[in-house]
Structures are given as structure tokens and as C-alpha cells.
Short mmCIF file of C-alpha atoms and ligand atoms in Angstrom, two decimals:
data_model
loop_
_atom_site.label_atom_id
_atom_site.label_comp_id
_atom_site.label_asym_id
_atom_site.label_seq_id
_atom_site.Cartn_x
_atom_site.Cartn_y
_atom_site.Cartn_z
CA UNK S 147 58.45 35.97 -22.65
CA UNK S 148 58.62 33.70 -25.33
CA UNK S 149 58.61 34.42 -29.07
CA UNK S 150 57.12 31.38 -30.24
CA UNK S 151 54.15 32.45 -32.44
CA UNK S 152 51.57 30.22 -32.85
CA UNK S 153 51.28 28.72 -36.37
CA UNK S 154 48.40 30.39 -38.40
CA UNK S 155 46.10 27.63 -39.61
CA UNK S 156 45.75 27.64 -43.41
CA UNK S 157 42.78 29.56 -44.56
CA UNK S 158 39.37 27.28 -44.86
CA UNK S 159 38.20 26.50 -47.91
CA UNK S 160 35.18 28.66 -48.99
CA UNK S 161 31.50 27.43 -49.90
CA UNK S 162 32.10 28.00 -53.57
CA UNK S 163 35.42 26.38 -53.86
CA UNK S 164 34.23 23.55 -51.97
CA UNK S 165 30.61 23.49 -54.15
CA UNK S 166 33.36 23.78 -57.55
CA UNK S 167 35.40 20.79 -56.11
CA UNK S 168 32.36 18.45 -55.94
CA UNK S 169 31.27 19.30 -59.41
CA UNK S 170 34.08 18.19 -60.85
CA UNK S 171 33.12 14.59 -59.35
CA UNK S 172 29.35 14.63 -60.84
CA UNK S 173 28.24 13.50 -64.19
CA UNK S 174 24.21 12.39 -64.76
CA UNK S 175 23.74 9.49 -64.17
CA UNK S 176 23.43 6.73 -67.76
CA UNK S 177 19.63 7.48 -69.08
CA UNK S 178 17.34 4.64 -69.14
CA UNK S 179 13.78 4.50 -70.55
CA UNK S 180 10.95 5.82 -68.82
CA UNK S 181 7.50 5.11 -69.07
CA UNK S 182 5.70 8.41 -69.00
CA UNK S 183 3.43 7.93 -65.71
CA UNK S 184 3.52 10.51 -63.17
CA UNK S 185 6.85 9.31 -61.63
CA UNK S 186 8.71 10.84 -65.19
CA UNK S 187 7.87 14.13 -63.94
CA UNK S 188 10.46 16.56 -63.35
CA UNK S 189 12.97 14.25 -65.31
CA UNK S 190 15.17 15.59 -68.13
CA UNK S 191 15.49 14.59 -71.58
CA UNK S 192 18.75 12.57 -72.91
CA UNK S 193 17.75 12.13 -75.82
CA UNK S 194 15.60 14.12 -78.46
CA UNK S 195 12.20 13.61 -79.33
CA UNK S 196 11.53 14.05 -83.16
CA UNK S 197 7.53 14.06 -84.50
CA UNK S 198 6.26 11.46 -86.56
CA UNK S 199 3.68 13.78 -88.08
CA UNK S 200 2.78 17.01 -88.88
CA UNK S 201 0.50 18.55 -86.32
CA UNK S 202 -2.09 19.66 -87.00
CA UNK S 203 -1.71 16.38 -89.81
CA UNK S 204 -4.77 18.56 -91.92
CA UNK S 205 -5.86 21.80 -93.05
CA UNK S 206 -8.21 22.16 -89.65
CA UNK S 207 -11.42 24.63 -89.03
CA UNK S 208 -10.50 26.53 -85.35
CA UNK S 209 -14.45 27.12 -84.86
CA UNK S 210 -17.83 26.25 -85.67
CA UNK S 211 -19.31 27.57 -88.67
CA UNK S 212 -19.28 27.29 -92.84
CA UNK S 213 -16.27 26.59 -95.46
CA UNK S 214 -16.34 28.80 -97.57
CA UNK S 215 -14.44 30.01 -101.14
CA UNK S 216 -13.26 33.91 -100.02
CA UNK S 217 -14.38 34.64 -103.81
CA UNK S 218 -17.92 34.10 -103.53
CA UNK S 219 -17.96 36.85 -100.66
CA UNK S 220 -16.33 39.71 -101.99
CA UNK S 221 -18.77 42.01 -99.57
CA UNK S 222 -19.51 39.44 -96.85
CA UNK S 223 -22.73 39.42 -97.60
CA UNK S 224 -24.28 36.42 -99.64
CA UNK S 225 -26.64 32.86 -99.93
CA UNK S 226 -24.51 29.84 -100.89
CA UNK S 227 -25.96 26.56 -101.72
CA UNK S 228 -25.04 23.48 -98.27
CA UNK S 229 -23.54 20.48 -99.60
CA UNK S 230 -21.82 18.19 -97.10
CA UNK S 231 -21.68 18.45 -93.01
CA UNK S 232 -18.22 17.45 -91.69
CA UNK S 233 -17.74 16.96 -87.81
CA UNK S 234 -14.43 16.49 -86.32
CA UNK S 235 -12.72 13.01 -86.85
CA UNK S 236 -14.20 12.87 -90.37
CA UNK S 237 -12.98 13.06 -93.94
CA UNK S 238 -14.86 15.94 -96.41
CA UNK S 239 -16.20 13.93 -99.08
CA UNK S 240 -17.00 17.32 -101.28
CA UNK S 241 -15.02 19.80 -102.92
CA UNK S 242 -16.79 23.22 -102.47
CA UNK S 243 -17.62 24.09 -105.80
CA UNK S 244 -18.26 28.33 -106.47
CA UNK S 245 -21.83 28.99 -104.58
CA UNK S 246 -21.24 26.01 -102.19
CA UNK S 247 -20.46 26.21 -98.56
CA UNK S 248 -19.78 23.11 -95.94
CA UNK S 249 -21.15 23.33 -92.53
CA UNK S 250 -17.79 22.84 -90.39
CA UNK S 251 -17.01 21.59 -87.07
CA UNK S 252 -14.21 22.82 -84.77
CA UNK S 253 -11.30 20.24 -85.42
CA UNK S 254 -12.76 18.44 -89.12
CA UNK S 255 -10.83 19.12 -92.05
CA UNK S 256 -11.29 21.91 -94.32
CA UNK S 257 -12.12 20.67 -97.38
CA UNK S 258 -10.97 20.99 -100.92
CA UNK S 259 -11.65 23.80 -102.39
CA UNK S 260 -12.61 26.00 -99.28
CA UNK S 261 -10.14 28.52 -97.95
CA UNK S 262 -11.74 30.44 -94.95
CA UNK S 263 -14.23 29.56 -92.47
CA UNK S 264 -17.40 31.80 -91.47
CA UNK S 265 -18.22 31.85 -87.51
CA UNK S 266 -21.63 30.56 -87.44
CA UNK S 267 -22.77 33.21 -85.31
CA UNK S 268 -22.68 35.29 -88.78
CA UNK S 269 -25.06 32.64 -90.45
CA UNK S 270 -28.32 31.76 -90.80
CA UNK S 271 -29.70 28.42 -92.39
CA UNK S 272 -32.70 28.80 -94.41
CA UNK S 273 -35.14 26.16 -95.10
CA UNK S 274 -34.16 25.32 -99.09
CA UNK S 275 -30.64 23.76 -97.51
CA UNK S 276 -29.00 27.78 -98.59
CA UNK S 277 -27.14 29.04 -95.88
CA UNK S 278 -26.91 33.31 -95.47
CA UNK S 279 -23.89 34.80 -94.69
CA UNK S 280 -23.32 38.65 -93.27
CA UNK S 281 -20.05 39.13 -92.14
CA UNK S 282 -17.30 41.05 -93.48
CA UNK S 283 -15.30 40.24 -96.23
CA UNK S 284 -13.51 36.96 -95.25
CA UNK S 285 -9.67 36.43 -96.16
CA UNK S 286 -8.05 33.54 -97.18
CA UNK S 287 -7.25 31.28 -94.52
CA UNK S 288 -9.33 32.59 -91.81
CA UNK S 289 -10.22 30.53 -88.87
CA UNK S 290 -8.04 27.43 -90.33
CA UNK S 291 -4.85 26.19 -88.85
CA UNK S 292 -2.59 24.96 -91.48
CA UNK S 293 -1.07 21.52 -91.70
CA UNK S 294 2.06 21.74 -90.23
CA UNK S 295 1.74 24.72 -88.51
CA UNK S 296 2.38 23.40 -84.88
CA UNK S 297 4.77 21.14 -86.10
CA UNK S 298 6.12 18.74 -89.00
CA UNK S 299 7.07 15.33 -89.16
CA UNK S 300 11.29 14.82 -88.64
CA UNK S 301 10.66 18.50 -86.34
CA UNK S 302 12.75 18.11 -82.78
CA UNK S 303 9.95 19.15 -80.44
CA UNK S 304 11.76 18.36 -77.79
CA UNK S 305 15.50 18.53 -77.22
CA UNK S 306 17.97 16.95 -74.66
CA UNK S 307 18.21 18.25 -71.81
CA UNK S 308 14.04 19.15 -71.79
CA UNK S 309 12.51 18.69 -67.96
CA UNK S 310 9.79 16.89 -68.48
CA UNK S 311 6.44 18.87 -67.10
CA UNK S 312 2.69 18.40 -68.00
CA UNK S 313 3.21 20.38 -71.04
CA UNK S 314 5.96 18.20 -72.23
CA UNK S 315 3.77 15.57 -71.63
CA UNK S 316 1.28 16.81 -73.70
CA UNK S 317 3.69 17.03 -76.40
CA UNK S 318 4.99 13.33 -75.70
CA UNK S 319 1.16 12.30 -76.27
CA UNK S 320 0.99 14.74 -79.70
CA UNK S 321 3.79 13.01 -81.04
CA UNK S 322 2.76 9.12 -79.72
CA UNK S 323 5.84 8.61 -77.25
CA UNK S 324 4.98 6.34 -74.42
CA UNK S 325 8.40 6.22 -73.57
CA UNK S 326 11.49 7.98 -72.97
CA UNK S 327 14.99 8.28 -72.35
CA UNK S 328 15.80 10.26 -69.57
CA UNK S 329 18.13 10.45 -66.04
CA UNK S 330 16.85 8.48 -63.29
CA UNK S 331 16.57 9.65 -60.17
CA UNK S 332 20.02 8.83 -58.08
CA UNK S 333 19.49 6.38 -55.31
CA UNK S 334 20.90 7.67 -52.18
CA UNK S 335 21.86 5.22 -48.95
CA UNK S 336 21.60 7.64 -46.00
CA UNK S 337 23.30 6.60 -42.29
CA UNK S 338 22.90 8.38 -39.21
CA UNK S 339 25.76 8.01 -36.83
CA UNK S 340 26.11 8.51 -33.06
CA UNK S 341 25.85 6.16 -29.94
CA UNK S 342 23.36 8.48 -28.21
CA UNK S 343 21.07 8.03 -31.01
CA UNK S 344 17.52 6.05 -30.99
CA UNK S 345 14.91 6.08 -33.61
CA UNK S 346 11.62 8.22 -33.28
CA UNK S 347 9.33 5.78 -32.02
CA UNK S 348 11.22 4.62 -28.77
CA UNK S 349 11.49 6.91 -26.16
CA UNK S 350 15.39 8.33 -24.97
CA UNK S 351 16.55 7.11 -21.87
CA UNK S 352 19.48 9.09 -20.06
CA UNK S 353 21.59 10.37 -22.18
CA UNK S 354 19.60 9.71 -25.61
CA UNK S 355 17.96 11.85 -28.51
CA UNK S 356 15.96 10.74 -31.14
CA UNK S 357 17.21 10.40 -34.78
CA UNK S 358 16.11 13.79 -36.75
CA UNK S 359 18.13 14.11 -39.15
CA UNK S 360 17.25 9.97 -40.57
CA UNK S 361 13.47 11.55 -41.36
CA UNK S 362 15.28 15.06 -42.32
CA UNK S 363 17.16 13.64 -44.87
CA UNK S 364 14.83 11.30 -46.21
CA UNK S 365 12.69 13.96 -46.73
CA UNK S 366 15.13 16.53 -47.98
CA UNK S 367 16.08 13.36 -50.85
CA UNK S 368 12.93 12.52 -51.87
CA UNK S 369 12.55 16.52 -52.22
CA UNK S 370 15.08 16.89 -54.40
CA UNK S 371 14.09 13.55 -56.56
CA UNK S 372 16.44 11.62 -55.44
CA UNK S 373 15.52 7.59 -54.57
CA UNK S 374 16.33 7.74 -50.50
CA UNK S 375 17.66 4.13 -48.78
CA UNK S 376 17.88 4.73 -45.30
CA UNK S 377 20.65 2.46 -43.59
CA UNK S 378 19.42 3.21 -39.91
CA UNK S 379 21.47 4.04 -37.15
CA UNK S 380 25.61 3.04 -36.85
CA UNK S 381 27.32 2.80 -32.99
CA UNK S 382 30.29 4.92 -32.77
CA UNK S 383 32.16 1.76 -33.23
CA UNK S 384 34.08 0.42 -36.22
CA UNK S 385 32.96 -2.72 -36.36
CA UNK S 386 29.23 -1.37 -36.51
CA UNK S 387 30.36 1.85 -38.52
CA UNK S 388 32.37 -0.75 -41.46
CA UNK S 389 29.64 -3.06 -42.64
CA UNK S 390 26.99 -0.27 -43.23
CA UNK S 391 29.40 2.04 -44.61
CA UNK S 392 30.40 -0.42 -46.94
CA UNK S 393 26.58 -1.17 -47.93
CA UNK S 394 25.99 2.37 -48.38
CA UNK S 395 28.89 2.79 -51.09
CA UNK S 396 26.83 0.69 -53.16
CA UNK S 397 24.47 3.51 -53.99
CA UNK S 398 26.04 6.54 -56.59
CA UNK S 399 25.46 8.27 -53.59
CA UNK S 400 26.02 7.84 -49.69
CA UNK S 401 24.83 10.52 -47.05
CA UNK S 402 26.08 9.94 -43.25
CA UNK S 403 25.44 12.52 -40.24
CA UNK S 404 27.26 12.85 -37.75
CA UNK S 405 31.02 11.54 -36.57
CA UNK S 406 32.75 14.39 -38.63
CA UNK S 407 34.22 16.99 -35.85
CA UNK S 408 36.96 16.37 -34.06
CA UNK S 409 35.54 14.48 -30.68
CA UNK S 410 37.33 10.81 -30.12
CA UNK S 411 34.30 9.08 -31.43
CA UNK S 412 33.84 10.94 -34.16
CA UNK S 413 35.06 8.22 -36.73
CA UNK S 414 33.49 8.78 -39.85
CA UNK S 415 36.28 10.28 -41.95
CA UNK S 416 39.03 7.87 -40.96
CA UNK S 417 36.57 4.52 -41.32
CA UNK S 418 35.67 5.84 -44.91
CA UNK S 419 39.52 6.43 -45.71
CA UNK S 420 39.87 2.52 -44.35
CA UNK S 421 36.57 1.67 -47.12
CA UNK S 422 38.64 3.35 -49.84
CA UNK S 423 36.82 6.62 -49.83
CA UNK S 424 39.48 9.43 -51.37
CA UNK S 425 38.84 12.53 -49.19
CA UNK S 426 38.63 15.65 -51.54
CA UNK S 427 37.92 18.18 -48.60
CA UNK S 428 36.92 18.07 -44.93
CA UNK S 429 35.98 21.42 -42.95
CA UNK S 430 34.15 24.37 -44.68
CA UNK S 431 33.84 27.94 -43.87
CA UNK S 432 30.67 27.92 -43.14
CA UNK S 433 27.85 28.12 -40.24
CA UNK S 434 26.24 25.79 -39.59
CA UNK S 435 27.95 22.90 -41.15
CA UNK S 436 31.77 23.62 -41.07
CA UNK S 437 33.09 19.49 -40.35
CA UNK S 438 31.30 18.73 -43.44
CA UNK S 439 33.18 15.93 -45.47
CA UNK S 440 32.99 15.01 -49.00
CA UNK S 441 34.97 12.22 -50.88
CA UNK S 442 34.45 9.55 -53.30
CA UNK S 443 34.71 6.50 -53.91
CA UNK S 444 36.00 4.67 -57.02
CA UNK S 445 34.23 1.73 -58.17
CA UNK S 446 36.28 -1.52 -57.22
CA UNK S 447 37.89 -2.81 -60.97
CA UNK S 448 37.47 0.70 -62.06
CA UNK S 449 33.97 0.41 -63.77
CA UNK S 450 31.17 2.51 -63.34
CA UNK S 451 30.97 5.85 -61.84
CA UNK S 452 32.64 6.77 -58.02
CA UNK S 453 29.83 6.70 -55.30
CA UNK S 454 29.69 10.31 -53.79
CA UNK S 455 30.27 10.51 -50.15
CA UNK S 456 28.81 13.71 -47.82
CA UNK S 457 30.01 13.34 -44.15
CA UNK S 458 27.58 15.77 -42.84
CA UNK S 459 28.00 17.19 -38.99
CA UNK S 460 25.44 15.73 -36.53
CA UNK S 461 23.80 18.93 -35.86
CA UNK S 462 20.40 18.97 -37.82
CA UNK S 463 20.76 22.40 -39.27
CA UNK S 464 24.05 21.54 -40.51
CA UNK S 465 22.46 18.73 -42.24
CA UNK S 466 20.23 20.72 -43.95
CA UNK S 467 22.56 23.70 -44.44
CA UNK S 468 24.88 21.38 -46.37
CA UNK S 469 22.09 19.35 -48.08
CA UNK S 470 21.38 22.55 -49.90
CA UNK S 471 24.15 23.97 -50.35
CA UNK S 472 26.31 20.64 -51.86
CA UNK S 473 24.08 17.50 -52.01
CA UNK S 474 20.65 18.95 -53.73
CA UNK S 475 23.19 20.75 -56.82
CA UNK S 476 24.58 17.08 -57.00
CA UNK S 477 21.37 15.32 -56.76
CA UNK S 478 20.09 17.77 -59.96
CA UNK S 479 23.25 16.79 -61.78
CA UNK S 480 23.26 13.43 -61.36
CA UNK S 481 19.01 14.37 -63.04
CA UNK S 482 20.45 15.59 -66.24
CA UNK S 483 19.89 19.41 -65.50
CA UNK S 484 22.54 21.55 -66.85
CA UNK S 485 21.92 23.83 -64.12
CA UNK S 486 22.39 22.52 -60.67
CA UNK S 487 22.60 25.43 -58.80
CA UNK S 488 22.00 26.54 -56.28
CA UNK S 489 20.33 30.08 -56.70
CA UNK S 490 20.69 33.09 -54.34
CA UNK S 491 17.81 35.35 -54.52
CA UNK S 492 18.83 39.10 -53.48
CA UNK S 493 16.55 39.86 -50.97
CA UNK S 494 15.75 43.17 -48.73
CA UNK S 495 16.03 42.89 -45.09
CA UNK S 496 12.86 43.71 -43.54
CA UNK S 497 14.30 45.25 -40.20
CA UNK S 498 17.56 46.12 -38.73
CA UNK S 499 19.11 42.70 -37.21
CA UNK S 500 22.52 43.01 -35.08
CA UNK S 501 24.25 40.03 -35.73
CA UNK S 502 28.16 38.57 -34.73
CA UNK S 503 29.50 35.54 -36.29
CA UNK S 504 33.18 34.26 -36.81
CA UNK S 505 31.90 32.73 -40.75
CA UNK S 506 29.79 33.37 -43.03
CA UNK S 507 26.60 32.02 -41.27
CA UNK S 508 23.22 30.46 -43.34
CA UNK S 509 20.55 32.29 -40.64
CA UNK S 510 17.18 30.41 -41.46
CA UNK S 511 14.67 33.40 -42.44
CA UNK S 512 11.50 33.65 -43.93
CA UNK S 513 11.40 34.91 -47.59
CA UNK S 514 8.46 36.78 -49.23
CA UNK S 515 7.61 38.31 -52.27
CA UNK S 516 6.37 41.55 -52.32
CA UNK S 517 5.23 43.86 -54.77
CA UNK S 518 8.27 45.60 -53.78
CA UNK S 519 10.66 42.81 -55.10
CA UNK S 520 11.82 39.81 -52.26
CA UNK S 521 11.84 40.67 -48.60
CA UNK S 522 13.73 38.57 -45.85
CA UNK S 523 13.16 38.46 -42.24
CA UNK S 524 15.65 36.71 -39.92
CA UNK S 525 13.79 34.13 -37.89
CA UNK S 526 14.39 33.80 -34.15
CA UNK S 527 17.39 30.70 -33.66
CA UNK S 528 19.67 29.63 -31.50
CA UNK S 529 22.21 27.67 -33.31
CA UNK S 530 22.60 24.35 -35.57
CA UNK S 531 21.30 22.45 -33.06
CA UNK S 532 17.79 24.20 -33.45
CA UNK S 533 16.02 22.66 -36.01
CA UNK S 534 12.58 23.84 -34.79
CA UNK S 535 13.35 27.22 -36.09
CA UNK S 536 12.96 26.15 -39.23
CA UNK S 537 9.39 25.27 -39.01
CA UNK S 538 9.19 28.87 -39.20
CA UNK S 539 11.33 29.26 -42.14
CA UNK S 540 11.05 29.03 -46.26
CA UNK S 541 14.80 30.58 -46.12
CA UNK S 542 18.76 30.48 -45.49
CA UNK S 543 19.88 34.62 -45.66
CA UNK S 544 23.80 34.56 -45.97
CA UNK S 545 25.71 37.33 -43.08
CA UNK S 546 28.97 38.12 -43.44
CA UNK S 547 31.64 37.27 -40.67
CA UNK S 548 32.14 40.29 -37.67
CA UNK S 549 29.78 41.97 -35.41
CA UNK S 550 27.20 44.45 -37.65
CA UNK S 551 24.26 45.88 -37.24
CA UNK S 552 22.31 44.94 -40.42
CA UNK S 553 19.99 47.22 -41.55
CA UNK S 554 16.56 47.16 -42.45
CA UNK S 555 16.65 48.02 -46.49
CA UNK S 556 20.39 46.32 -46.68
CA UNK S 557 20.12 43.62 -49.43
CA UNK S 558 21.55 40.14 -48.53
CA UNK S 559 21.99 37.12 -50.70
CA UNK S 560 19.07 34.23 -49.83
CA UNK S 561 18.69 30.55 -50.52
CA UNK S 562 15.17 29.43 -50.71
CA UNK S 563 14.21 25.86 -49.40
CA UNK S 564 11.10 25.67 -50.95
P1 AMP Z 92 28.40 14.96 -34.10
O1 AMP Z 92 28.57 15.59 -35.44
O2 AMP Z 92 28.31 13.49 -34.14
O3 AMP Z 92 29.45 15.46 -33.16
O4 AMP Z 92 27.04 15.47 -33.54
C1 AMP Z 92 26.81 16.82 -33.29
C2 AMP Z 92 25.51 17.03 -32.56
O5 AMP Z 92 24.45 16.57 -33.38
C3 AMP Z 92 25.40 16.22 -31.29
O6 AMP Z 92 24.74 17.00 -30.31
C4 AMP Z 92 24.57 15.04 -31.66
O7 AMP Z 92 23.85 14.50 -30.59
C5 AMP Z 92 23.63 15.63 -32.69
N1 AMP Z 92 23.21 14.60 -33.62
C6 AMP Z 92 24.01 13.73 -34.26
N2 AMP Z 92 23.30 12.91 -35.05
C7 AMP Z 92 22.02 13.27 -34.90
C8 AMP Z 92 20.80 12.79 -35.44
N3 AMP Z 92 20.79 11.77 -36.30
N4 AMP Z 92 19.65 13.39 -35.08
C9 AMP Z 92 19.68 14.43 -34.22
N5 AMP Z 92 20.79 14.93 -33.67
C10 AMP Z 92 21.95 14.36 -33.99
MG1 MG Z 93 28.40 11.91 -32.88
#
């Protein structure tokens, strides 16, 4: 018998260690000015946005009716003399004098001299230009918006850091920006690998699949606001794999699939070593997705930020698996949010689901809300290579390594991909 005892391998690195390592690498991207059309959406703020007035910039009546002095309706009740009408987008010319009112438009100025506003609905006009008033008593200020009171001039409405949505917009308009500074959305070269490999409108001979994950991660870019460049399809060879690899590290960030695991051909790593990519971790404990690589790649001369390199494993659920669980957080970085993420919802299993795995394994599920709180349901799969399984899915539920029977009720930590 021999005593030799096989080495143990050192222990994998785990998810979060390997999401903590490629923070370190990410910083947003240098702001640039952005014309707010539609594209700004979603962006974040790098700058702050101060008012150049005070909003509203007048005194202004909230609703139709009379401006009034509070004093000459000590009951409510009373006649008092017309002297001026003032729509919005006009300037009073009258100060109500005791026994005057002003017929009032939503949006005009109050003006001088007034101090509440009577609904019109409690008014009648009589025919010797008198208006009649029976309300009750008015106080001061009713029905009128103060200058100022939304916002005044020099106020920081919005702050770095904001993500621009159509409210922010809104304010952007209030305040007469056109134009911001915010994060731009990271471009990101994307380069499927594999010799068997054929794009989706030919047809595979022996042998051949079509390229999913190209259109997978195009999509899954854009998603996540990123700018995607797809590269197209590199042989398993060097000299095909070097030139596009070597385009693609022109973008801040470069996504390959495939050519990570430990096959012959599977030449990603080592040609991106050869382009001067520093490897900062290769192999993740994790299912689907373990091979996945990450590295980067400093800027030849030293200027500018390192391009970000994912090797991601062929397998399309891998792809997406690691697309959410390293890329997206970077892709939201590189956007200016403070928070990249990503977020586990707690969710309850809806029914009892006997599951083995050597890792912990991302199990594509569908998530619900409930008025119960979140519910998760396991959908049917049959491994990373099963991508059509996630047609049926909005969800990645996280099991545990070992052989359990989960339990309907159990709670399980969930990653939405919606
Ligand atoms: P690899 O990581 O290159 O060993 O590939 C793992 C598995 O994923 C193999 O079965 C490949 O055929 C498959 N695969 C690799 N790239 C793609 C792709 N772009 N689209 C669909 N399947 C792929
Ligand atoms: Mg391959």
C-alpha cells in the first residue's frame, strides 16, 4: 500500500472574494457632458446641479379664483369691488387696495397687497364689476405658493452621484440645464471563442453550434447600459485569438467566452498573459461558471485607466451566471453608481426541491412577489449548457453545496435578472 496522500488542492476562491477583488480594479469612468435626450437616462450625476432661480420665481395663486386682503373677510362673507384680471404668464398691474379683490388665474402672480386667494367656486360675480364672497374666514397665505418655496437660486437640487430619471429631468428643465456632466456608458468589445462556433444565420454542419452567447452578451450589455462592440468569432488558434484580443483591449472593458477550462484548446488565459493582461484570479467556486477569468490590463505608457478583462466559460449559463454576478456590478461602477451591487432578495421556496451539488450552484428560478413577501420556484434545468431554461426564468436562487432536500417555506438568497 502506499502512503502517498494526494495533495489537497488549495481551497477556491469564493464569489464574494472574487466580486471584492474586481472592485478594487473599477473606478467610473471620467464624466463628460451630456445632452439631456433620452439616451442620459439612467446616467448619474458627477457633478452638482445648483438653480439659477428661485422656483416658484413669484408669490403664485395654486387655483382659480379672487386675491384677496384676509382683513376685509373677517367672517368669509363679503362684496369687494374687481379691479384687474391677471392670467398666468402676466404681471399684476394693481395693488389690491382694502375692498378690492383681483380675479386670479392658477399660476399668475399674486399681487401686491393680496395675501390669500378665494376658490372661485365660493364666488359669485355680480353685474356692477363687485364680486361676493361666502366662504370661511380665509388665512393669510392660502392657496399661494411662496417664492422660493420649491427652491432658491444657489440651492443644490441635484447632487453628485443623482441617477438621472424623468423626474430629474424635470428638474434639469426647472432649473434651464440642457446639459450635464455625467458617466458615460462603458464601451465593452465582446469575443466569442471556439472553433466549433458559427454565427446564427448559417446553418452548423458536423460538429458545429451556433454562437449564443455573441447575441447573449450583447444583450445582457446593452441591459446593463453598457455601449456593446461585438468582435465576432476567434479560431482556437493564436494567430486568430492575438489580433482580436488585442483590438478588444482597446475598450475599458473586454468580454470573451469560452477557451477558459482546462481542454488543450482552451487558450484564452495564456494568449491574454502573452497581450499583457495581469491575471488577478482564474477558477471560482461557483456553478455554473467556475473557469471564469478576470485580469486587467494596464494601459501601454501607463496613462489612462486598465481595460477590464472577463474570460467567461463557453457554456451560456455560465456566461450569464458570471455577467451578473461580476461584469453588470462593474458595468454600474464604471456608471457612477455608488452602489454596484448586486442584490440578493430573500425569497421563500415555493415547494420542497431535492437538490445535490459539489458548489454553491446559481439554479435559474422564477421569482414572484406575493402579498406574502417574495416567493421562488426552481425552474426545470439541466445544467450550464441549458440556456433555454431560462426563457422560463426572471431568477438565479443560490443552494448550498451537499445533497438536501430543500423545503418548501425554507428561505434562500435570490438574484433577480430583471
Ligand atoms: P469552452 O469554455 O470553450 O470549453 O466551452 C464550453 C462549452 O460551451 C462547449 O460545449 C462549447 O461548445 C460551448 N460554447 C462555447 N462558446 C459558445 C458560444 N459562443 N455559444 C454557444 N455555446 C458556446
Ligand atoms: Mg472552446
Amino acid at each position: 500500500m502506499s502512503d502517498i496522500v494526494p495533495a489537497k488542492n488549495p481551497p477556491m476562491l469564493q464569489v464574494a472574494d472574487a466580486q471584492a477583488i474586481v472592485r478594487q480594479y473599477v473606478r467610473p469612468l471620467p464624466p463628460e457632458p451630456m445632452p439631456l435626450t433620452s439616451a442620459a437616462l439612467g446616467h448619474v450625476l458627477a457633478a452638482d446641479v445648483v438653480s439659477d432661480l428661485d422656483m416658484p420665481p413669484y408669490h403664485k395663486a395654486m387655483m382659480d379664483g379672487y386675491a384677496v386682503r384676509c382683513a376685509d373677510l373677517p367672517s368669509g362673507k363679503g362684496t369687494l369691488r374687481v379691479i384687474e384680471e391677471i392670467p398666468a404668464g402676466q404681471v399684476p398691474r394693481r395693488t389690491v387696495e382694502a375692498g378690492q379683490a383681483s380675479r386670479i388665474m392658477t399660476g399668475a402672480p399674486i399681487p401686491p397687497g393680496a395675501d390669500a386667494v378665494i376658490l372661485i367656486e365660493r364666488t359669485r360675480l355680480s353685474e356692477n364689476g363687485c364680486v361676493e364672497i361666502e366662504d370661511r374666514p380665509p388665512k393669510p397665505g392660502q392657496n399661494i405658493l411662496p417664492q422660493g418655496a420649491e427652491m432658491k437660486c444657489g440651492d443644490t437640487v441635484l447632487p453628485t452621484g443623482t441617477v438621472l430619471r424623468p423626474q430629474e429631468f424635470g428638474v434639469l428643465a426647472t432649473v434651464g440645464r440642457t446639459t450635464v456632466l455625467a458617466h458615460p456608458s462603458p464601451r465593452v468589445a465582446i469575443l466569442s471563442t471556439g472553433d466549433e462556433l458559427v454565427e446564427p444565420d448559417q446553418r452548423p454542419q458536423g460538429g458545429q453550434i451556433r454562437n449564443s452567447n455573441g447575441a447573449l452578451l450583447v444583450a445582457l450589455v446593452s441591459r446593463a447600459g453598457g455601449t456593446p462592440r461585438y468582435l465576432g468569432i476567434a479560431r482556437d488558434d493564436p494567430a486568430c485569438l492575438r489580433p482580436m484580443i488585442c483590438d478588444g483591449l482597446k475598450a475599458p472593458v473586454l468580454l470573451l467566452s469560452g477557451g477558459v477550462s482546462a481542454g488543450k484548446l482552451d487558450l484564452v488565459p495564456s494568449m491574454l498573459r502573452e497581450a499583457g493582461v495581469v491575471a488577478h484570479f482564474h477558477k471560482v467556486e461557483m456553478k455554473p461558471g467556475k473557469p471564469v477569468f478576470f485580469g486587467t490590463y494596464p494601459r501601454p505608457g501607463g496613462g489612462g485607466e486598465p481595460a477590464l478583462v472577463f474570460g467567461l466559460p463557453g457554456n451560456p449559463v455560465s456566461v450569464l451566471a458570471c455577467f451578473e454576478l461580476f461584469v453588470r456590478p462593474v458595468l454600474r461602477r464604471l456608471r457612477g453608481h455608488a452602489d454596484p451591487g448586486p442584490h440578493y432578495i430573500s425569497a421563500v421556496l415555493t415547494e420542497d426541491f431535492a437538490y445535490r451539488t459539489d458548489r454553491p450552484t446559481y439554479h435559474p428560478a422564477h421569482l414572484e412577489w406575493t402579498p406574502a413577501g417574495w416567493r421562488v420556484r426552481p425552474v426545470p434545468w439541466i445544467g450550464s449548457a441549458d440556456l433555454r431554461a431560462l426563457t422560463q426564468a426572471n431568477a438565479l436562487v443560490l443552494f448550498p453545496p451537499g445533497d438536501h432536500r430543500h423545503r418548501a417555506g425554507q428561505v434562500f438568497e435570490t438574484l433577480s435578472l430583471e
